[in-house]
mmCIF file of C-alpha atoms in Angstrom:
data_model
loop_
_atom_site.group_PDB
_atom_site.id
_atom_site.type_symbol
_atom_site.label_atom_id
_atom_site.label_comp_id
_atom_site.label_asym_id
_atom_site.label_seq_id
_atom_site.Cartn_x
_atom_site.Cartn_y
_atom_site.Cartn_z
ATOM 1 C CA UNK A 1 -22.173 -38.273 22.092
ATOM 2 C CA UNK A 2 -21.478 -34.908 20.526
ATOM 3 C CA UNK A 3 -19.231 -34.810 17.466
ATOM 4 C CA UNK A 4 -16.639 -32.019 17.682
ATOM 5 C CA UNK A 5 -17.016 -29.288 15.082
ATOM 6 C CA UNK A 6 -14.503 -29.431 12.276
ATOM 7 C CA UNK A 7 -12.628 -26.146 12.170
ATOM 8 C CA UNK A 8 -12.999 -24.158 8.976
ATOM 9 C CA UNK A 9 -9.579 -23.673 7.365
ATOM 10 C CA UNK A 10 -8.580 -20.070 6.763
ATOM 11 C CA UNK A 11 -9.324 -18.732 3.282
ATOM 12 C CA UNK A 12 -6.630 -16.051 3.272
ATOM 13 C CA UNK A 13 -4.003 -14.385 5.372
ATOM 14 C CA UNK A 14 -2.219 -11.068 5.653
ATOM 15 C CA UNK A 15 1.082 -9.970 7.082
ATOM 16 C CA UNK A 16 2.489 -6.512 7.564
ATOM 17 C CA UNK A 17 5.921 -6.561 5.926
ATOM 18 C CA UNK A 18 8.656 -6.571 8.557
ATOM 19 C CA UNK A 19 6.115 -5.928 11.342
ATOM 20 C CA UNK A 20 3.984 -9.044 11.912
ATOM 21 C CA UNK A 21 3.616 -12.756 11.531
ATOM 22 C CA UNK A 22 0.830 -14.051 9.277
ATOM 23 C CA UNK A 23 -2.673 -13.215 10.466
ATOM 24 C CA UNK A 24 -5.260 -15.608 9.062
ATOM 25 C CA UNK A 25 -8.859 -14.935 8.057
ATOM 26 C CA UNK A 26 -9.972 -16.883 11.140
ATOM 27 C CA UNK A 27 -8.434 -14.074 13.258
ATOM 28 C CA UNK A 28 -10.500 -11.411 11.444
ATOM 29 C CA UNK A 29 -14.058 -10.596 12.459
ATOM 30 C CA UNK A 30 -16.249 -12.028 9.714
ATOM 31 C CA UNK A 31 -18.975 -9.420 9.231
ATOM 32 C CA UNK A 32 -20.898 -11.492 6.684
ATOM 33 C CA UNK A 33 -20.056 -14.368 4.284
ATOM 34 C CA UNK A 34 -17.961 -12.091 2.026
ATOM 35 C CA UNK A 35 -16.476 -9.453 4.378
ATOM 36 C CA UNK A 36 -13.793 -9.634 7.073
ATOM 37 C CA UNK A 37 -12.396 -6.844 9.277
ATOM 38 C CA UNK A 38 -9.181 -6.658 11.325
ATOM 39 C CA UNK A 39 -8.600 -4.039 14.028
ATOM 40 C CA UNK A 40 -5.015 -3.011 13.268
ATOM 41 C CA UNK A 41 -4.325 -1.196 16.565
ATOM 42 C CA UNK A 42 -5.345 -4.287 18.560
ATOM 43 C CA UNK A 43 -4.162 -7.162 16.326
ATOM 44 C CA UNK A 44 -0.894 -5.685 15.047
ATOM 45 C CA UNK A 45 0.328 -2.550 16.815
ATOM 46 C CA UNK A 46 -1.003 0.835 17.966
ATOM 47 C CA UNK A 47 1.472 2.855 15.863
ATOM 48 C CA UNK A 48 -0.255 1.955 12.616
ATOM 49 C CA UNK A 49 1.627 4.649 10.672
ATOM 50 C CA UNK A 50 4.779 2.503 11.058
ATOM 51 C CA UNK A 51 3.083 -0.174 8.945
ATOM 52 C CA UNK A 52 4.100 0.628 5.364
ATOM 53 C CA UNK A 53 3.179 -2.495 3.366
ATOM 54 C CA UNK A 54 0.786 -5.409 3.707
ATOM 55 C CA UNK A 55 0.638 -8.727 1.893
ATOM 56 C CA UNK A 56 -2.665 -10.439 1.131
ATOM 57 C CA UNK A 57 -2.371 -14.110 0.215
ATOM 58 C CA UNK A 58 -4.605 -17.096 -0.468
ATOM 59 C CA UNK A 59 -4.039 -20.146 1.729
ATOM 60 C CA UNK A 60 -4.711 -22.845 -0.899
ATOM 61 C CA UNK A 61 -4.510 -23.043 -4.699
ATOM 62 C CA UNK A 62 -7.839 -22.420 -6.415
ATOM 63 C CA UNK A 63 -9.572 -21.720 -3.102
ATOM 64 C CA UNK A 64 -11.803 -19.038 -4.637
ATOM 65 C CA UNK A 65 -14.576 -19.342 -7.171
ATOM 66 C CA UNK A 66 -12.900 -18.600 -10.548
ATOM 67 C CA UNK A 67 -15.103 -15.506 -10.960
ATOM 68 C CA UNK A 68 -14.189 -14.080 -7.522
ATOM 69 C CA UNK A 69 -11.284 -12.123 -6.055
ATOM 70 C CA UNK A 70 -10.374 -10.753 -2.641
ATOM 71 C CA UNK A 71 -9.927 -7.005 -2.339
ATOM 72 C CA UNK A 72 -8.017 -5.398 0.527
ATOM 73 C CA UNK A 73 -9.210 -2.055 1.898
ATOM 74 C CA UNK A 74 -8.227 0.173 4.776
ATOM 75 C CA UNK A 75 -10.112 2.657 6.894
ATOM 76 C CA UNK A 76 -8.931 5.221 9.442
ATOM 77 C CA UNK A 77 -11.534 6.753 11.741
ATOM 78 C CA UNK A 78 -14.677 7.958 9.971
ATOM 79 C CA UNK A 79 -13.078 7.921 6.494
ATOM 80 C CA UNK A 80 -14.360 5.783 3.631
ATOM 81 C CA UNK A 81 -12.877 2.361 2.888
ATOM 82 C CA UNK A 82 -9.906 2.820 0.528
ATOM 83 C CA UNK A 83 -8.919 0.085 -1.945
ATOM 84 C CA UNK A 84 -5.284 -1.073 -1.829
ATOM 85 C CA UNK A 85 -4.988 -4.302 -3.852
ATOM 86 C CA UNK A 86 -6.205 -7.832 -4.487
ATOM 87 C CA UNK A 87 -5.512 -11.546 -4.688
ATOM 88 C CA UNK A 88 -7.275 -14.190 -6.771
ATOM 89 C CA UNK A 89 -6.600 -17.707 -8.040
ATOM 90 C CA UNK A 90 -4.441 -16.419 -10.906
ATOM 91 C CA UNK A 91 -2.542 -14.013 -8.600
ATOM 92 C CA UNK A 92 -2.525 -15.690 -5.162
ATOM 93 C CA UNK A 93 -0.560 -13.049 -3.273
ATOM 94 C CA UNK A 94 0.224 -9.362 -3.459
ATOM 95 C CA UNK A 95 2.327 -6.931 -1.443
ATOM 96 C CA UNK A 96 0.758 -3.482 -1.478
ATOM 97 C CA UNK A 97 1.615 -0.094 0.033
ATOM 98 C CA UNK A 98 -0.775 0.989 2.753
ATOM 99 C CA UNK A 99 -0.526 4.761 2.135
ATOM 100 C CA UNK A 100 -2.506 5.807 5.206
ATOM 101 C CA UNK A 101 -4.849 8.689 4.313
ATOM 102 C CA UNK A 102 -3.906 10.624 7.455
ATOM 103 C CA UNK A 103 -0.113 10.168 7.208
ATOM 104 C CA UNK A 104 0.526 13.891 7.818
ATOM 105 C CA UNK A 105 -1.544 13.959 11.020
ATOM 106 C CA UNK A 106 -2.201 10.411 12.277
ATOM 107 C CA UNK A 107 -5.164 9.783 14.559
ATOM 108 C CA UNK A 108 -4.530 8.716 18.135
ATOM 109 C CA UNK A 109 -4.409 4.920 18.075
ATOM 110 C CA UNK A 110 -7.320 3.196 19.790
ATOM 111 C CA UNK A 111 -9.387 0.043 19.279
ATOM 112 C CA UNK A 112 -11.654 0.322 16.238
ATOM 113 C CA UNK A 113 -9.929 3.416 14.813
ATOM 114 C CA UNK A 114 -7.777 1.685 12.158
ATOM 115 C CA UNK A 115 -9.129 -1.273 10.212
ATOM 116 C CA UNK A 116 -8.092 -3.506 7.358
ATOM 117 C CA UNK A 117 -10.995 -5.026 5.455
ATOM 118 C CA UNK A 118 -11.015 -7.940 3.032
ATOM 119 C CA UNK A 119 -13.946 -8.319 0.686
ATOM 120 C CA UNK A 120 -14.806 -11.174 -1.681
ATOM 121 C CA UNK A 121 -16.091 -9.539 -4.861
ATOM 122 C CA UNK A 122 -16.618 -10.376 -8.525
ATOM 123 C CA UNK A 123 -13.188 -10.518 -10.167
ATOM 124 C CA UNK A 124 -14.384 -8.174 -12.928
ATOM 125 C CA UNK A 125 -15.057 -5.403 -10.385
ATOM 126 C CA UNK A 126 -11.749 -5.924 -8.578
ATOM 127 C CA UNK A 127 -9.766 -5.931 -11.828
ATOM 128 C CA UNK A 128 -11.426 -2.616 -12.787
ATOM 129 C CA UNK A 129 -10.082 -1.188 -9.500
ATOM 130 C CA UNK A 130 -6.659 -2.577 -10.371
ATOM 131 C CA UNK A 131 -6.803 -0.583 -13.620
ATOM 132 C CA UNK A 132 -7.274 2.598 -11.573
ATOM 133 C CA UNK A 133 -4.361 1.565 -9.376
ATOM 134 C CA UNK A 134 -2.173 1.202 -12.487
ATOM 135 C CA UNK A 135 -2.962 4.823 -13.339
ATOM 136 C CA UNK A 136 -1.801 5.787 -9.847
ATOM 137 C CA UNK A 137 1.478 3.928 -10.476
ATOM 138 C CA UNK A 138 1.946 5.885 -13.685
ATOM 139 C CA UNK A 139 1.394 9.105 -11.736
ATOM 140 C CA UNK A 140 3.949 7.911 -9.177
ATOM 141 C CA UNK A 141 6.504 7.280 -11.947
ATOM 142 C CA UNK A 142 5.876 10.804 -13.268
ATOM 143 C CA UNK A 143 6.409 12.195 -9.751
ATOM 144 C CA UNK A 144 9.750 10.366 -9.475
ATOM 145 C CA UNK A 145 10.744 11.846 -12.831
ATOM 146 C CA UNK A 146 9.709 15.330 -11.687
ATOM 147 C CA UNK A 147 11.710 14.926 -8.464
ATOM 148 C CA UNK A 148 14.793 14.028 -10.533
ATOM 149 C CA UNK A 149 14.181 16.934 -12.908
ATOM 150 C CA UNK A 150 13.827 19.427 -10.010
ATOM 151 C CA UNK A 151 17.026 18.099 -8.458
ATOM 152 C CA UNK A 152 18.984 18.449 -11.718
ATOM 153 C CA UNK A 153 17.419 21.833 -12.394
ATOM 154 C CA UNK A 154 18.900 23.067 -9.091
ATOM 155 C CA UNK A 155 22.400 22.771 -10.614
ATOM 156 C CA UNK A 156 21.667 25.104 -13.510
ATOM 157 C CA UNK A 157 23.548 28.333 -12.975
ATOM 158 C CA UNK A 158 23.371 29.733 -16.488
ATOM 159 C CA UNK A 159 20.998 29.503 -19.416
ATOM 160 C CA UNK A 160 22.053 26.952 -22.025
ATOM 161 C CA UNK A 161 18.967 27.069 -24.223
ATOM 162 C CA UNK A 162 16.917 23.910 -23.761
ATOM 163 C CA UNK A 163 19.740 22.109 -21.935
ATOM 164 C CA UNK A 164 20.556 21.639 -18.271
ATOM 165 C CA UNK A 165 24.232 21.269 -17.422
ATOM 166 C CA UNK A 166 24.780 19.094 -14.346
ATOM 167 C CA UNK A 167 27.782 17.560 -12.577
ATOM 168 C CA UNK A 168 28.799 14.107 -13.751
ATOM 169 C CA UNK A 169 27.662 12.474 -10.496
ATOM 170 C CA UNK A 170 24.285 14.273 -10.314
ATOM 171 C CA UNK A 171 22.239 11.129 -10.956
ATOM 172 C CA UNK A 172 24.091 9.211 -8.223
ATOM 173 C CA UNK A 173 23.636 12.093 -5.780
ATOM 174 C CA UNK A 174 19.921 12.340 -6.569
ATOM 175 C CA UNK A 175 19.424 8.587 -6.175
ATOM 176 C CA UNK A 176 21.091 8.567 -2.731
ATOM 177 C CA UNK A 177 18.977 11.540 -1.632
ATOM 178 C CA UNK A 178 15.792 10.026 -3.080
ATOM 179 C CA UNK A 179 16.432 6.611 -1.453
ATOM 180 C CA UNK A 180 17.025 8.150 1.970
ATOM 181 C CA UNK A 181 13.855 10.244 1.675
ATOM 182 C CA UNK A 182 11.837 7.271 0.437
ATOM 183 C CA UNK A 183 13.002 5.070 3.338
ATOM 184 C CA UNK A 184 11.937 7.746 5.833
ATOM 185 C CA UNK A 185 8.599 8.419 4.148
ATOM 186 C CA UNK A 186 7.446 6.191 1.250
ATOM 187 C CA UNK A 187 4.467 8.476 0.637
ATOM 188 C CA UNK A 188 6.360 11.778 0.278
ATOM 189 C CA UNK A 189 5.825 11.968 -3.481
ATOM 190 C CA UNK A 190 2.112 11.206 -3.426
ATOM 191 C CA UNK A 191 1.421 13.982 -0.928
ATOM 192 C CA UNK A 192 3.028 16.622 -3.117
ATOM 193 C CA UNK A 193 0.338 18.872 -4.595
ATOM 194 C CA UNK A 194 2.267 19.558 -7.819
ATOM 195 C CA UNK A 195 0.209 18.872 -10.951
ATOM 196 C CA UNK A 196 1.626 16.321 -13.350
#
């Protein structure tokens, strides 16, 4: 009599915020013991550019070796794998922006064109990548500040030395405009070529 194989429980899952149900590691193609790949156009939806955020989460507490972490990467066409975020025992889930590298001119969706990869790596290496990501967040904050400054600068009609005179409701008006723009295109600031 043959004993049925015991299914391996999923190690992790992902979901695309507002666009999918959880997709478990058992639904990914496991390339080797530490790498998994998901074909986004097949498993989620062809219009990958509509996917703005993804969450990576561990299925069980302390399911990873304490020295390991899971990194999430994305790849569009022949581009390199781009790091987006991580999860580990001390931080079991993360929601991260996808920021597709071809957002201005998306590729035609087809099987194998758009992939999400999850890689089990030494936590030290992943946390070093997180440090780089923090620098990107600082740049983003500077870009938001520059957007506000440019908006307020547009009200200046006369020179007042080092001061800008703006209407009382300028900040509210900017925030409404910024929020509408951000909802339409969360990556609009990061594509601006302006030096910080």
